Each structure stands twice: as C-alpha cells, then as structure tokens.
Coordinates of C-alpha atoms in Angstrom, one line a residue:
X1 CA 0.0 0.0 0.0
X2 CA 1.4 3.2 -0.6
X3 CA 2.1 5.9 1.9
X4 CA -1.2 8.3 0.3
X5 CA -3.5 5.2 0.6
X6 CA -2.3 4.2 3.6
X7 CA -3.4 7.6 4.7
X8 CA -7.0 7.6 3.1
X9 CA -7.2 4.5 4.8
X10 CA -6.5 5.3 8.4
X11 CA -8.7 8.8 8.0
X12 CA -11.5 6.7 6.9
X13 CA -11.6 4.9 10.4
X14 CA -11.0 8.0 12.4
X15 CA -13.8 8.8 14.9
X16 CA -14.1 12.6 16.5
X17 CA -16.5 12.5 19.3
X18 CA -18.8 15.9 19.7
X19 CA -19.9 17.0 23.2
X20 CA -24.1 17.6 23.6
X21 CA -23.2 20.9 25.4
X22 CA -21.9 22.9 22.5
X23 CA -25.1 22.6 20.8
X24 CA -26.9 24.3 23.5
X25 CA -26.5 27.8 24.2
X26 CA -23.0 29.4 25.7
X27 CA -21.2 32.4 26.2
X28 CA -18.4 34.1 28.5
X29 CA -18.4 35.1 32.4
X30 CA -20.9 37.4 31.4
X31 CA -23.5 36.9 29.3
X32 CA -24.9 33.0 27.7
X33 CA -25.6 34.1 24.5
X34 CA -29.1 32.6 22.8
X35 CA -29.5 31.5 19.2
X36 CA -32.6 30.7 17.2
X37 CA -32.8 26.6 16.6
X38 CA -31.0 25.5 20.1
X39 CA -31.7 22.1 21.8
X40 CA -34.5 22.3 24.2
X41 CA -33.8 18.7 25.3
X42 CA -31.3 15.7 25.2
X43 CA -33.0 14.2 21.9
X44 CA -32.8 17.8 20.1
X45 CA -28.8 17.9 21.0
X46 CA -28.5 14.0 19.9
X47 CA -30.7 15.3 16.3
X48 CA -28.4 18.2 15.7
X49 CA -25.0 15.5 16.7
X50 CA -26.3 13.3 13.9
X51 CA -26.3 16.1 11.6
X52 CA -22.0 16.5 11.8
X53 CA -22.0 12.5 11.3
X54 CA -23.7 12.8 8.3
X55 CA -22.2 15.3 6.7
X56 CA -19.0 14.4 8.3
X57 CA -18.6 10.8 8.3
X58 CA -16.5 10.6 11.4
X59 CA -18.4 12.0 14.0
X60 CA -20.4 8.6 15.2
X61 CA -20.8 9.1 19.1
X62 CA -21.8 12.4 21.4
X63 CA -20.4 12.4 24.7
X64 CA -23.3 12.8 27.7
X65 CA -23.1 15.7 30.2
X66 CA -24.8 15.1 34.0
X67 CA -26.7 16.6 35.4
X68 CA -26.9 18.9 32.0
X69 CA -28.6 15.8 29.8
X70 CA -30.2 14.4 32.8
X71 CA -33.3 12.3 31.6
X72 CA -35.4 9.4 32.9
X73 CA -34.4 6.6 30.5
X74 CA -31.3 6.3 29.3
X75 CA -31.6 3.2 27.8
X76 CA -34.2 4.4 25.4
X77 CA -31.8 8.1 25.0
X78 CA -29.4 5.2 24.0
X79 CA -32.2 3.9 21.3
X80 CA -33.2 7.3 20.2
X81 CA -29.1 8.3 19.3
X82 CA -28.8 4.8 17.4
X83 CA -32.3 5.7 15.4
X84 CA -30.3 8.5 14.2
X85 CA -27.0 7.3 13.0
X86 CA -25.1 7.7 16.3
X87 CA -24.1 5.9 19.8
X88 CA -24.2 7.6 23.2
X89 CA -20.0 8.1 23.8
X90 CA -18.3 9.3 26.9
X91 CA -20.3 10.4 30.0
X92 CA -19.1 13.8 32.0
X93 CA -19.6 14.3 35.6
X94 CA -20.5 17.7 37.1
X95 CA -19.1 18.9 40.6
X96 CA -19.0 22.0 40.1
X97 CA -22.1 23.6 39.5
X98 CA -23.4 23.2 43.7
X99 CA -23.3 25.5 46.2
X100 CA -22.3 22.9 48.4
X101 CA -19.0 22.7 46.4
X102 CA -17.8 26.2 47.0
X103 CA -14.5 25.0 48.7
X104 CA -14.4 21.6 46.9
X105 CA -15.8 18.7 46.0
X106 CA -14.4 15.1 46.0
X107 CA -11.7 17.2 47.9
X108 CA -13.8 19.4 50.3
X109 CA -12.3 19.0 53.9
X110 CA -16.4 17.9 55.0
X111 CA -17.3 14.3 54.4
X112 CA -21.3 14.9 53.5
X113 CA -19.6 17.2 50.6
X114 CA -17.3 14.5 49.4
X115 CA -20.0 11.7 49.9
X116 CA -22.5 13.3 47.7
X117 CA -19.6 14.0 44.8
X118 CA -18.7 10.6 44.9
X119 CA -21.9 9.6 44.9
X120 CA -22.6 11.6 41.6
X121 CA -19.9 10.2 40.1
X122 CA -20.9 6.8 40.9
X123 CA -24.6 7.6 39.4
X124 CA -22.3 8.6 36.3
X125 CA -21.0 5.1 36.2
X126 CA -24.5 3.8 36.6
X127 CA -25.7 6.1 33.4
X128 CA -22.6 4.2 31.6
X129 CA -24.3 1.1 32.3
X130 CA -27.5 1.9 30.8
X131 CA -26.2 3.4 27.9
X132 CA -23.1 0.9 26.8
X133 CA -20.7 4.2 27.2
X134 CA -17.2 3.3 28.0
X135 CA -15.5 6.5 29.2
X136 CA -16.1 8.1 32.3
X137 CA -14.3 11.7 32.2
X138 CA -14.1 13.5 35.6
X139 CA -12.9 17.1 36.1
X140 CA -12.6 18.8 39.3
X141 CA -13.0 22.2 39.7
X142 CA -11.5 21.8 43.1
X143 CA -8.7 23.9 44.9
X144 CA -7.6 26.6 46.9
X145 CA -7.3 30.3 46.5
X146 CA -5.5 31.3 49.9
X147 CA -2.1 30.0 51.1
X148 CA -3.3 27.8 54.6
X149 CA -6.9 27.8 53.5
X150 CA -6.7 23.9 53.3
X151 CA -4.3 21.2 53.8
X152 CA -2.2 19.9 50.3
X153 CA -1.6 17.0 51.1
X154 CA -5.1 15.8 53.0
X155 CA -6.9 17.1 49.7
X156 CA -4.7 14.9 47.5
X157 CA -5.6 12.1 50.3
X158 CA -9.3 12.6 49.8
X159 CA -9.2 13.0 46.0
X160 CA -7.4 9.5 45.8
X161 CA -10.1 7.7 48.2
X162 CA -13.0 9.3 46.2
X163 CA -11.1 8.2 43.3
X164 CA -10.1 4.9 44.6
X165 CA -14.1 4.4 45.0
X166 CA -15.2 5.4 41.8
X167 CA -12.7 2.8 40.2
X168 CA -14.0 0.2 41.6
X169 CA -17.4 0.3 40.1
X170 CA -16.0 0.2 37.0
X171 CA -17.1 -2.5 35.0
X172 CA -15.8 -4.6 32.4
X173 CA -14.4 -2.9 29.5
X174 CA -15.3 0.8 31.1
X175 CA -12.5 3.0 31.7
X176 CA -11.8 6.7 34.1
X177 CA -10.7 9.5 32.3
X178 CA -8.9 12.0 34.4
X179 CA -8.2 15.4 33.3
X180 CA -6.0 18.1 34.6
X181 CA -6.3 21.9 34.5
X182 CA -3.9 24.2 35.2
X183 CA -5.9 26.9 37.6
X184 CA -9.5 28.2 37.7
X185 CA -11.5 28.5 39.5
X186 CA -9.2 27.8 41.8
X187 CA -6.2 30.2 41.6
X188 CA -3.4 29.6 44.7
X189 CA -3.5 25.4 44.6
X190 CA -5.9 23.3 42.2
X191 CA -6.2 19.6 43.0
X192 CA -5.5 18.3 39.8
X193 CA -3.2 21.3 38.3
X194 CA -1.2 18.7 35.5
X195 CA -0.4 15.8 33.7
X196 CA 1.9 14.7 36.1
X197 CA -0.9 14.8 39.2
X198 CA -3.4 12.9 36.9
X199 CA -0.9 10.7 35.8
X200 CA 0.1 9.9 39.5
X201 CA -3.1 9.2 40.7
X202 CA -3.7 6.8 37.5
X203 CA -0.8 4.5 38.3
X204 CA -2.1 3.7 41.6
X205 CA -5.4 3.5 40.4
X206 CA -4.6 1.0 37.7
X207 CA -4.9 0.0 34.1
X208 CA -8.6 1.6 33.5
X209 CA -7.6 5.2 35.4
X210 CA -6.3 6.8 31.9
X211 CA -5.3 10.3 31.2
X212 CA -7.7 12.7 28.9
X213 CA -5.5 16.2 27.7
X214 CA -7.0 18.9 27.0
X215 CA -5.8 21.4 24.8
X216 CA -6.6 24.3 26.4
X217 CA -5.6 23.7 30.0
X218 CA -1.5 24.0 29.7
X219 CA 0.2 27.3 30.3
X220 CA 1.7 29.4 27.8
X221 CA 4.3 27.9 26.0
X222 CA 3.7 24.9 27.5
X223 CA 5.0 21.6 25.0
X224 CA 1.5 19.6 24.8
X225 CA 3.4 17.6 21.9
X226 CA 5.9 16.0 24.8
X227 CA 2.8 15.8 27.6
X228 CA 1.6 13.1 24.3
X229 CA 4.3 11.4 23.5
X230 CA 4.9 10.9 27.2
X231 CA 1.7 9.7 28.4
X232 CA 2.1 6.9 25.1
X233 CA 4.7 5.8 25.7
X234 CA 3.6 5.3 29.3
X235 CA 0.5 3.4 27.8
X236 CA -1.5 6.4 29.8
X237 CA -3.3 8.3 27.1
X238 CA -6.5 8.1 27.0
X239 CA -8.3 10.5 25.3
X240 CA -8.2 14.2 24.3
X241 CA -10.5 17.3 25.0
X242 CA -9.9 19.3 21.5
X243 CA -10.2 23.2 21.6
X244 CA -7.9 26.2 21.2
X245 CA -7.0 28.6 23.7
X246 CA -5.7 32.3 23.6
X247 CA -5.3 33.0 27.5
X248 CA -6.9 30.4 29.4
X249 CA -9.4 27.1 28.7
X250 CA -11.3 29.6 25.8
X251 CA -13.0 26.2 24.3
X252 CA -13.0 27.6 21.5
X253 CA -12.8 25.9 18.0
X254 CA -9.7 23.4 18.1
X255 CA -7.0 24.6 15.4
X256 CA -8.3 27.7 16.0
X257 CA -5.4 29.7 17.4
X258 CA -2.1 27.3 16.7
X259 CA -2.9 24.9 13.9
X260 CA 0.4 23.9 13.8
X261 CA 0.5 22.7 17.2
X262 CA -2.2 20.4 16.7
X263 CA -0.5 19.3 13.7
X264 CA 2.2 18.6 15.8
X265 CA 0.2 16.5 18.5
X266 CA -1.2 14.3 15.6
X267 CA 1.8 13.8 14.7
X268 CA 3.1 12.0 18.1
X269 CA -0.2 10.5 18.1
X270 CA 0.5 8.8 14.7
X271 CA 4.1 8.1 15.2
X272 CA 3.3 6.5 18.9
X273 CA 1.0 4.2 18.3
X274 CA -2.5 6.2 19.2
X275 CA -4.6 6.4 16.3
X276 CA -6.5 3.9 17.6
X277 CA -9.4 3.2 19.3
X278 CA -7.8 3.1 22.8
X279 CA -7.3 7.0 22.3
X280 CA -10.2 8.8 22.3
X281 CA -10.7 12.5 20.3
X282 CA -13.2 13.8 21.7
X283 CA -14.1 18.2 20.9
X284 CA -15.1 20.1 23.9
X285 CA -15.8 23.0 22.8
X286 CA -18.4 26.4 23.4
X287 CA -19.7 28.1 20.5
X288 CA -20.9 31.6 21.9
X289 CA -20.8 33.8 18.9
X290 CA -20.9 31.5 15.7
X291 CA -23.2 28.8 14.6
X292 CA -23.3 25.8 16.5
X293 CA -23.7 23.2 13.9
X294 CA -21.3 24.7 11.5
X295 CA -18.7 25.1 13.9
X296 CA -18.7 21.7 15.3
X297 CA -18.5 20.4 11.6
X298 CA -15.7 22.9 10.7
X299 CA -13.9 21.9 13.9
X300 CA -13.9 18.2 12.8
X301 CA -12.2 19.0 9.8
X302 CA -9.8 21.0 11.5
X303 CA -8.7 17.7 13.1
X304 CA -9.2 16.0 10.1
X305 CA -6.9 18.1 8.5
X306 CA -4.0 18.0 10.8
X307 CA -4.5 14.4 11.3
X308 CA -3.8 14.5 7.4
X309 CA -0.5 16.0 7.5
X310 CA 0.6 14.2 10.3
X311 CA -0.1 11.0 8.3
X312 CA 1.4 11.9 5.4
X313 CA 4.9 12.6 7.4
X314 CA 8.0 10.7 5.4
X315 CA 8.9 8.9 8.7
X316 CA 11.5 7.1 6.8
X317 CA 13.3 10.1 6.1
X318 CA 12.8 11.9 9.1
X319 CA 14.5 9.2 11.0
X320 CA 17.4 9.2 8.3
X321 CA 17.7 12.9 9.2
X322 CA 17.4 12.5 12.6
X323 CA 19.9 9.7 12.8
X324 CA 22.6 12.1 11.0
X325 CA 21.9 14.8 13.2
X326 CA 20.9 16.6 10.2
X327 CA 18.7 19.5 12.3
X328 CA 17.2 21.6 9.3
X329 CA 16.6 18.2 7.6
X330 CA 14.4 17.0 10.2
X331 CA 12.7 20.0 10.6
X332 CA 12.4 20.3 7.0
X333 CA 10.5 17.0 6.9
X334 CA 7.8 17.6 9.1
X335 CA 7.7 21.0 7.6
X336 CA 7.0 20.2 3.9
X337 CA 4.3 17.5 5.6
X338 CA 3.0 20.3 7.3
X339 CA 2.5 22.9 4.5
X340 CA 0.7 20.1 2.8
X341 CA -2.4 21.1 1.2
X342 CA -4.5 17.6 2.2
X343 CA -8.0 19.3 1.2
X344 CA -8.0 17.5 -2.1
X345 CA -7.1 14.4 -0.6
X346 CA -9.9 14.6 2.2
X347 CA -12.3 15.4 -1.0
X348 CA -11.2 12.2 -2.2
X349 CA -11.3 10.0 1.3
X350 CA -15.6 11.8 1.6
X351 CA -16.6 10.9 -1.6
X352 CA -15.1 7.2 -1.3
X353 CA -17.3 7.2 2.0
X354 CA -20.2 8.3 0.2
X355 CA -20.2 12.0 1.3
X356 CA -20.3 15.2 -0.2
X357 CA -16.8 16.3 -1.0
X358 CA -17.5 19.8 1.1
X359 CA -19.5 18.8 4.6
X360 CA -20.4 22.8 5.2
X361 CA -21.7 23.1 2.3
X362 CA -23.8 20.3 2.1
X363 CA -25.0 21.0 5.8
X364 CA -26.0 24.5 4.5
X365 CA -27.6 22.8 1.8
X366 CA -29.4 20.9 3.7
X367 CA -31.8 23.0 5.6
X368 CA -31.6 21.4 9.1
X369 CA -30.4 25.0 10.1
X370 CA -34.1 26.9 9.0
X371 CA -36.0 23.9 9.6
X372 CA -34.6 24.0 13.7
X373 CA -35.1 27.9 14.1
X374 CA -38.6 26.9 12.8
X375 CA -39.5 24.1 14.9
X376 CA -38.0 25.0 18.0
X377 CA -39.7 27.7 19.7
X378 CA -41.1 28.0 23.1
X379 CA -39.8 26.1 25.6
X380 CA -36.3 26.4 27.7
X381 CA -33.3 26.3 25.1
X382 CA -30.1 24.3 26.3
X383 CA -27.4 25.9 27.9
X384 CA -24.8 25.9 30.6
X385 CA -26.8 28.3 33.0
X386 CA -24.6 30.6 33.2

C-alpha cells in the first residue's frame, strides 16, 4: 500500500466524538448568548450531533453531560441516538455547578460534601451502564485560593479515596478518564493542576484510570506535543479534549489559534501508536458567537486536516535525518508535511465514504439549520446556566 493510501485509509476509520453541550446555548463570564434553533432537550442535542456525522462521516458518538442531559431513561436516550446514525459516547460528571461545592468537591475538607460527589460520580457510572458508554471523564474544579486555607496533602488524600471508589465500580471494558487543568477557578492550589498529578493518581489507580489532555488547559508555552508522546509511551493516554485557547481554557474551536500545534500533536499521536481506538478524540468546545452546527463540523475538519498532515509525514526520512543529526533536515521533513495542502485528498477520502466532498456546504444545503429555528420555539433552550 502506498504511503497516500495508507493515509486515506486510516482517516476513513477515524472517529471525532462531539460534546451535547456545545449545541446548547454558551457564552463568556458574562452573558450566555441565545441562538434561534437551540436544543430544548437531550433528543434535540442527539438530532443536531447526527447532523455533523452525516455530513462528516467521522463523527459517530456524542459524549453525555450530568446533570446537564439528565433524563429518565437512558436506555431508550441510547435507542433514540442509534435511530439516528449515532451511539451515546463518553459520560461527564458535574461537581462543580453546587453551592455545596464552593471549597471543593471530592476534595472538600467535610465528608457529607465529598460523599454526595462521589456519589454523583458513581450515578455517572451507573448512566454508563445503561447506555453501553465506555469512558467516564471526571474534572474537578477543586482547589484553593489562599495560602493555609486547606491542607495539600489531606486534599490529595481525599481526591485518591473518592477516586479509589469510583474505580472500583467500573465494570468490564469501562474506563476513568482524568483530566487536569492548570488553575480556575481555583487560583493559589488546584487539586489536579497537570499531567503529572493525573498521571500519579492513575498509576495507583490501575490499568482503567487513563489520562484525557486537554488542549486548552496547559500554560503558555507549555509543549502539549511531549505531555503526548509521554503519556504513550507510558500506555496512559486516554483520550483528548480538543479546543484552542488564547489566555486560558477559551473552548474555542480546536485549530483555532495554533494549527500547527495540533499538527504537531497528531503527529506524536500517529508516530506513537495512538490512532486507535484506545485514544479517544473527543471536541469540547463552546460556541458563543458562531453557529453551532457549522462550527462543530468545521472543527472536525480541523482535526481531520491535521490528522492528514501528520499522516502523510515521510517517517523514513525523518528518521534518516534524525539519525545524522541533520537538524534543518528534520525540521524540514515535518515542515514540507506540514504545509501540505491535504484538502483534495480529504475530497477524495468523503466521496469514497459516500459523502459530499464539502461537509459545510452540504450541511448549508441541507436545511436542518431553518427547519430548527422553525421548529424549536417555546420552551427552555439548552445551555450551561450561566
């Protein structure tokens, strides 16, 4: 097979997961921004998800958000996402949306506090059950903002008991994402601030505790290519978050702001063994000013597109290079993969699958976007509740 159809190939199996909360309503700190068409309910986000698959092709499961897609039956949620094209995917825990969480959840220095978080997250595990998900992706907002306001080390103590709990319930073939964020809201300690932290907490956990990155939660500068190659090596990646960042977690469209650098990630995703189902690609991801549908499709090509490049790397010669020590040969490599224009090629890969060749335009095409903004009115729109 050669290397271009050996590409084709692979980007024909990839799978981009899309979050249910970026088709509801966001905004900033300020001000949730409304838009005409927005999910009312679960089944509306799950209608709007199956939309990207099928103009996408690669976009076959919608990760779950609790208490946010809350229902009564999640079997039948289950039934009404495969009626449409597309599975139920990862399921996201909420502790941080409770007054009783002000200093903490699964890390809160009072026991009721922890008790009910890890009892959340254990009704999480429970909704994975009755849905067939396999992920369960925790996030803790928890942390300190005040030198001596808690005890370090008794937080990390708690947050590996909870934890320790959690893991236990897992069942066969279900897995515990852990992700990591640098600060906020917490802003003097946070309990999870890294790679490392999540990473440590993993290893004692054992071979289900995995480690999700997300793209947005590194500081400046920070090398989110090495965090990758890293965590494969260690057999510890499991999954990412994509968005793009310009100051903080922005969640904004992924490839937004540095396309190169997730490029670059791809790339140590391809060359260590990761593009495979084992790593998850999941978007998370708020679309406050633009339109929902269309950015979650155009952000799926965005990885599409640098998954591209990194596939058609000449990994043959960059090794030659980097085995001479030939610096600006190396570079040179990845570079000329890099300024690939792979847009034709993915033309070619959509219309092999059946698709049309340009996914925006055939959504726009479509009509789904005027038949929505008709359909849905009254009721309460979607949204974060901000």
């Amino acid at each position: 097979m050669t290397e271009l159809a050996a590409a084709k190939a692979a980007l024909k199996t990839q799978a981009v997961e899309t979050p249910s909360w970026a088709y509801g309503n966001s905004g900033t700190r300020f001000k949730v921004f409304a838009q005409a068409g927005v999910p009312r309910t679960p089944q509306e986000k799950l209608d709007d998800a199956a939309r990207v698959h099928e103009f996408t092709g690669v976009a076959p499961t919608v990760a779950l958000h609790i208490p946010w897609d809350r229902v009564d039956d999640y079997a039948a949620l289950a039934r009404h996402a495969e009626e449409r094209g597309v599975r139920l995917g990862t399921v996201n825990s909420n502790t941080f949306q409770d007054d009783d969480y002000r200093l903490g959840s699964i890390c809160h220095p009072d026991a009721a506090v922890r008790r009910k978080a890890v009892d959340h997250l254990l009704e999480c595990v429970d909704i994975m059950d009755a849905t067939g998900s396999r992920d369960l992706k925790l996030w803790f907002a928890d942390g300190t903002n005040y030198p001596g306001q808690d005890d370090i080390r008794a937080r990390q103590d708690r947050l590996a008991e909870g934890l320790s709990e959690v893991y236990e319930r897992l069942g066969e073939g279900q897995r515990m994402l852990l992700e990591y964020k640098f600060f906020e809201p917490a802003f003097y300690t946070t309990d999870v601030p890294d790679w490392g932290t999540a990473y440590a907490h993993c290893l004692r956990l054992g071979p289900k505790a995995q480690v999700v990155v997300d793209t947005g939660h590194h500081a400046p500068g920070t090398n989110i290519e090495f965090i990758v190659a890293v965590l494969l090596r260690e057999g510890r990646l499991g999954g990412f978050d994509f968005n793009s960042r310009f100051y903080a977690d922005d969640d904004l469209m992924v490839g937004a702001a540095d396309p190169f650098q997730l490029f670059r990630i791809m790339y140590e995703v391809v060359r260590g063994g990761g593009f495979t189902p084992d790593v998850a690609f999941m978007l998370d991801q708020c679309h406050n000013i633009e339109a929902k549908i269309p950015a979650i499709i155009r952000s799926v090509m965005n990885v599409q597109e640098a998954t591209a490049k990194a596939l058609l790397v000449d990994r043959s010669a960059l090794a030659e290079a980097q085995r001479a020590g030939d610096v600006l040969g190396a570079n040179a490599v990845l570079m000329d993969a890099y300024n690939t224009d792979v847009r034709p090629l993915l033309r070619e890969v959509r219309e092999e699958m059946g698709l049309d060749p340009d996914p925006l335009f055939a959504y726009r095409r479509s009509g789904w976007a005027e038949r929505i903004a008709a359909e849905r009115v009254g009721g309460r729109q979607a949204g974060w509740g901000a």
